[in-house]
Coordinates of C-alpha atoms in Angstrom, one line a residue:
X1016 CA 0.0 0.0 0.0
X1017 CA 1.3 3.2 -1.0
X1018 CA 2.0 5.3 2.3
X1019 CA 0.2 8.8 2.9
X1020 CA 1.2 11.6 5.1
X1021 CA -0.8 10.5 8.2
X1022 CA 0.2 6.6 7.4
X1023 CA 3.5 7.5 8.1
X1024 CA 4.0 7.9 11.7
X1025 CA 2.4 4.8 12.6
X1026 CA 4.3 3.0 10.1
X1027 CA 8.1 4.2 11.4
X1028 CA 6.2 3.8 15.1
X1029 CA 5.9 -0.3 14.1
X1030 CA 9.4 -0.4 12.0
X1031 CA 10.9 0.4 15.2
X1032 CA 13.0 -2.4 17.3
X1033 CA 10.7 -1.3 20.4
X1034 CA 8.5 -2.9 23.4
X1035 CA 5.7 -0.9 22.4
X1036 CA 4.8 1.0 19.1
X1037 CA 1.7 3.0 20.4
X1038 CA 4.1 4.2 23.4
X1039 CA 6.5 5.3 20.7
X1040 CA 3.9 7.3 18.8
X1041 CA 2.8 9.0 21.9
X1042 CA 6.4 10.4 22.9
X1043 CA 6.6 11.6 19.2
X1044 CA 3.6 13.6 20.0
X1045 CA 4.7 14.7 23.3
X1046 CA 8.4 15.7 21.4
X1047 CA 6.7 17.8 18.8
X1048 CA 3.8 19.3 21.0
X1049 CA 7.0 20.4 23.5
X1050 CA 8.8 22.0 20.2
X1051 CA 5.7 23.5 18.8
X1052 CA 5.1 24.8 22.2
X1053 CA 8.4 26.3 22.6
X1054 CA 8.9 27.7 19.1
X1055 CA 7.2 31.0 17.4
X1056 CA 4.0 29.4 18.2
X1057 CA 3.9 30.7 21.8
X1058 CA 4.1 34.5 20.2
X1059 CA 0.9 33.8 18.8
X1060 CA -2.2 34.7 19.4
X1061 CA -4.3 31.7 19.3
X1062 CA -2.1 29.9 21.1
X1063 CA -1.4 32.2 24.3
X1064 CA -5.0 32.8 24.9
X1065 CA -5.2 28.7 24.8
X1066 CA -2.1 28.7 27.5
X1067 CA -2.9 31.1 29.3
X1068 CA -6.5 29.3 29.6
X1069 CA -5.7 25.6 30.2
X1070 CA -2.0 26.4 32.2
X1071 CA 0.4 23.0 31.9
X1072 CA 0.4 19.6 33.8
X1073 CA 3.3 19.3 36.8
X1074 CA 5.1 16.9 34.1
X1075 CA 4.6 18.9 30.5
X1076 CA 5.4 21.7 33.0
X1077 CA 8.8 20.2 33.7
X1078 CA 9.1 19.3 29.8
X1079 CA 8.9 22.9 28.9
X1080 CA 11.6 23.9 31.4
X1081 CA 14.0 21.4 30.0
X1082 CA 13.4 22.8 26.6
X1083 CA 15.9 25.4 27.9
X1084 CA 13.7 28.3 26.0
X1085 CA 13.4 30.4 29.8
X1086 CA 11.9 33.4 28.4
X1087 CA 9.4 31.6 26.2
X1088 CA 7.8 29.9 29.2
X1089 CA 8.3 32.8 31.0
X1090 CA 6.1 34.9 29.0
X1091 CA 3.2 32.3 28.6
X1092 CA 3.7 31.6 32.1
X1093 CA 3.2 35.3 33.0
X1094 CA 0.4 35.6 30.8
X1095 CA -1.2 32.6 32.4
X1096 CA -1.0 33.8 35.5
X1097 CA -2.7 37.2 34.4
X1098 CA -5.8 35.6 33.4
X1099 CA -5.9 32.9 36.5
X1100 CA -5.6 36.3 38.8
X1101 CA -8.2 37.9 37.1
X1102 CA -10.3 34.9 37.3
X1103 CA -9.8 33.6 40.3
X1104 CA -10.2 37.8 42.1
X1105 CA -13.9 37.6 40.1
X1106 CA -15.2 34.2 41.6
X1107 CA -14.0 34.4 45.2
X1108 CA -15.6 38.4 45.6
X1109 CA -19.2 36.2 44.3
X1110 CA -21.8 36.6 47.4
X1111 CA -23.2 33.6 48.8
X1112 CA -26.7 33.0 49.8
X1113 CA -27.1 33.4 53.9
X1114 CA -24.6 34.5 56.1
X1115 CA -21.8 32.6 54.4
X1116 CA -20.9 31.0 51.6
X1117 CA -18.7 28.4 52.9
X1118 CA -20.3 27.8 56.1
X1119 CA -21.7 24.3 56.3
X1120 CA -22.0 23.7 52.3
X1121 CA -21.3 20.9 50.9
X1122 CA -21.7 22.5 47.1
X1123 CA -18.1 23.6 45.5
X1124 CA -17.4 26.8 45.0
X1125 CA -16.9 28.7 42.2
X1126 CA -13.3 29.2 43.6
X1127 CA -12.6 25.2 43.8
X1128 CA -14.7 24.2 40.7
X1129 CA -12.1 26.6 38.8
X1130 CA -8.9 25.5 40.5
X1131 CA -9.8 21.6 39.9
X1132 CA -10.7 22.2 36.2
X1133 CA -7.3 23.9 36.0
X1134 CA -5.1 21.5 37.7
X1135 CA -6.8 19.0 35.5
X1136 CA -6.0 20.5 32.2
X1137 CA -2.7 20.8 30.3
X1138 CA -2.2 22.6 26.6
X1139 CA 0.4 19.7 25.8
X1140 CA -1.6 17.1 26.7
X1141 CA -4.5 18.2 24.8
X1142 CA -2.3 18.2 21.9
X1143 CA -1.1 14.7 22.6
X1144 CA -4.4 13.0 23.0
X1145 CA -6.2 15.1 19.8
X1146 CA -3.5 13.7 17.5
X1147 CA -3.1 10.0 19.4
X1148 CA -7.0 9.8 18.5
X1149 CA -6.4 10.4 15.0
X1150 CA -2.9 7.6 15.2
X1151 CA -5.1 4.8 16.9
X1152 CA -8.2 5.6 13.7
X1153 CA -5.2 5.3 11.4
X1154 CA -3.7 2.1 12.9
X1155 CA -6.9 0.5 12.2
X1156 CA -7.1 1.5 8.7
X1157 CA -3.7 0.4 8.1
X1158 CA -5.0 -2.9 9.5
X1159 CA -7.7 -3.4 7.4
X1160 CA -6.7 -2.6 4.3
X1161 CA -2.7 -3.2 4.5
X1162 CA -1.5 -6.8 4.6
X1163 CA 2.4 -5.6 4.4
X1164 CA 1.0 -3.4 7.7
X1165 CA -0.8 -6.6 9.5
X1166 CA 2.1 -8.5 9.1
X1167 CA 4.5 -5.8 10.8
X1168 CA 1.9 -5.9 14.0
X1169 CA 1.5 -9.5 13.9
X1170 CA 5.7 -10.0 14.2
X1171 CA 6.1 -7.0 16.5
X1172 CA 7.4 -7.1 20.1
X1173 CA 4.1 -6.6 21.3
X1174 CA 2.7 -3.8 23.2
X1175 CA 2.8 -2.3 27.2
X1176 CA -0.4 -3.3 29.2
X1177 CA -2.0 0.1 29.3
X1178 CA -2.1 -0.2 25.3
X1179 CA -2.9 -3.6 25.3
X1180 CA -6.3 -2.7 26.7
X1181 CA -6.7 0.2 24.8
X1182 CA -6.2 -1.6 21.4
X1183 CA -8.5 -4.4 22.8
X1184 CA -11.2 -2.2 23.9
X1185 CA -11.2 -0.1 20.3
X1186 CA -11.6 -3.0 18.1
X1187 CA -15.5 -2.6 18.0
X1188 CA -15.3 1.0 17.0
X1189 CA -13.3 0.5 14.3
X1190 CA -13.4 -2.7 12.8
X1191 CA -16.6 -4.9 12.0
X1192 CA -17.7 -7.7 14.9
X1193 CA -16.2 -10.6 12.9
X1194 CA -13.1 -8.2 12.3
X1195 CA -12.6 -7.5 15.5
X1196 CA -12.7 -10.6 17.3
X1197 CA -9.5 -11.9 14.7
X1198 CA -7.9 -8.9 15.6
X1199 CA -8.4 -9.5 19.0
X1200 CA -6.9 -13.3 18.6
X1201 CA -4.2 -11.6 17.0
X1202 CA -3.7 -9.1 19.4
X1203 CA -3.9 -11.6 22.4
X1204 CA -1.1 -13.5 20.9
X1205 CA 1.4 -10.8 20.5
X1206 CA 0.4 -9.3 23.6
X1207 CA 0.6 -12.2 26.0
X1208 CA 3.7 -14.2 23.7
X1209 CA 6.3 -11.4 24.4
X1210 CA 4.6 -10.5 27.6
X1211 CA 5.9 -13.8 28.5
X1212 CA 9.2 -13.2 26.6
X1213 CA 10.1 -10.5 28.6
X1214 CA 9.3 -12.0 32.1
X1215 CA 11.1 -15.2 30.9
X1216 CA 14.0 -12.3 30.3
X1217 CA 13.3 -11.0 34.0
X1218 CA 13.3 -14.3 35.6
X1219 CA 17.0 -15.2 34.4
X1220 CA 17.9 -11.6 35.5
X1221 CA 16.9 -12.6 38.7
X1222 CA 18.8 -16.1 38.4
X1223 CA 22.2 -13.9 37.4
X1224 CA 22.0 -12.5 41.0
X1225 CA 22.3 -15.9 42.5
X1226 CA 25.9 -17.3 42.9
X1227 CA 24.8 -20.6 41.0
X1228 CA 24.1 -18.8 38.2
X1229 CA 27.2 -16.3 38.0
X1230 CA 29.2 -18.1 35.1
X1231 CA 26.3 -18.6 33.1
X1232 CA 25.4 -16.4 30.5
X1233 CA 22.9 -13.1 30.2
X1234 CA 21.2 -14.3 27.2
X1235 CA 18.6 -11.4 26.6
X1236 CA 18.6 -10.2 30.1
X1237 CA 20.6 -7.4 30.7
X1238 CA 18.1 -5.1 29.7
X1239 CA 15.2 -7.2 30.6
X1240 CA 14.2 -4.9 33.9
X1241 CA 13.9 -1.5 31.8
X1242 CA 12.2 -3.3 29.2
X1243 CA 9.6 -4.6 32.2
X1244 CA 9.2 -1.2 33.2
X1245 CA 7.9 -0.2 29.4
X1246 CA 5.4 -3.7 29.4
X1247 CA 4.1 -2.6 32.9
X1248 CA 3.5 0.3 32.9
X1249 CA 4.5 2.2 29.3
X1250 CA 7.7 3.7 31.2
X1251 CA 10.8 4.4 29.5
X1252 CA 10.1 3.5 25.9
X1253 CA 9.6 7.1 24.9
X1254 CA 13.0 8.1 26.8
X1255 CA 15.2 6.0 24.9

């Protein structure tokens, strides 16, 4: 099948030697959501009023500052904290009914509802997860109508947990019932065969530490633990 622009990234995602292709896809995102972030696009004016709204999560937050662009984030940061100011002085002066507003309620504030909604937002993560949506759509496709593609899943190293589930619980959405309980099989099988190679890996790790097993060999174990980490719980992969 001949590739097209949005084929692309999911294809180099799969061509990688990696424990997980949709975790690779996702720290592409993050890496060009960081760079888009940090470039000319924060001078503009779309994009400020949507920082200055939705602020960054503690982790993008610390993405941003390794980016090494100070006055960048300095300036959206400033900005931000215009607007959350000026927010934040217009909800708390709000009159409550009765003698007081907090006294004895059990409703959230204005105050609180605002704060929660904005430690639960993040502009880079809203990036990530509008173009992930548009990856995992894409994977299917390339499913469906690419052998050369459903051959590169089926002989892949498998997948971390987290997308284990997601791909398993997406299949109906995408793909016809009869479709998607093959691509389930399929899926099962290269989740749970190199789930099992990499704890086989772990296991003689383990062995190595025992004095019975110190002039044996590592096989495929010296890395086995960081490669656990990515299978368990999606760490690492994107850091590599």
């Amino acid at each position: 099948m001949k590739e097209k622009l949005y084929t692309i990234p999911v294809n180099d995602a799969f061509d990688s030697d990696c424990e997980c292709p949709i975790c690779i896809m996702r720290k592409t995102l993050e890496n060009n959501a960081v760079e888009f972030t940090m470039g000319p696009s924060y001078m503009d004016d779309d994009v400020r009023a949507e920082t200055d709204k939705t602020g960054f999560c503690n982790y993008h937050l610390g993405k941003l500052y390794e980016n090494n662009n100070r006055l960048g984030l300095a300036l959206m940061l400033k900005t931000h904290m215009d607007k959350t100011i000026k927010d934040l002085e217009s909800l708390s002066a709000k009159k409550g009914k009765g003698p007081s507003l907090f006294k004895k309620s059990s409703e959230v504030t204005p105050v609180k509802e605002y704060t929660d909604t904005l430690k639960n937002s993040c502009y880079i993560c809203n990036k990530i997860e509008n173009m992930f949506s548009l990856y995992i759509v894409t994977f299917y496709y390339l499913y469906e109508n690419d052998s050369a593609f459903r051959d590169k899943f089926k002989a892949s190293k498998g997948l971390c947990t987290e997308h284990y589930g997601l791909l398993f619980q997406s299949a109906d959405k995408h793909l016809s019932a009869e479709k998607a309980e093959n691509f389930r099989e399929e899926l099962n099988k290269v989740y749970f065969d190199n789930m099992k190679r990499v704890r086989e890996d772990l296991e003689w790790f383990i062995d190595k530490f025992d004095y019975r097993y110190v002039n044996e060999p590592w096989k495929n174990s010296k890395d086995a633990l960081p490669r656990a980490m990515i299978k368990t719980n999606s760490a690492f992969e994107a850091d590599k």
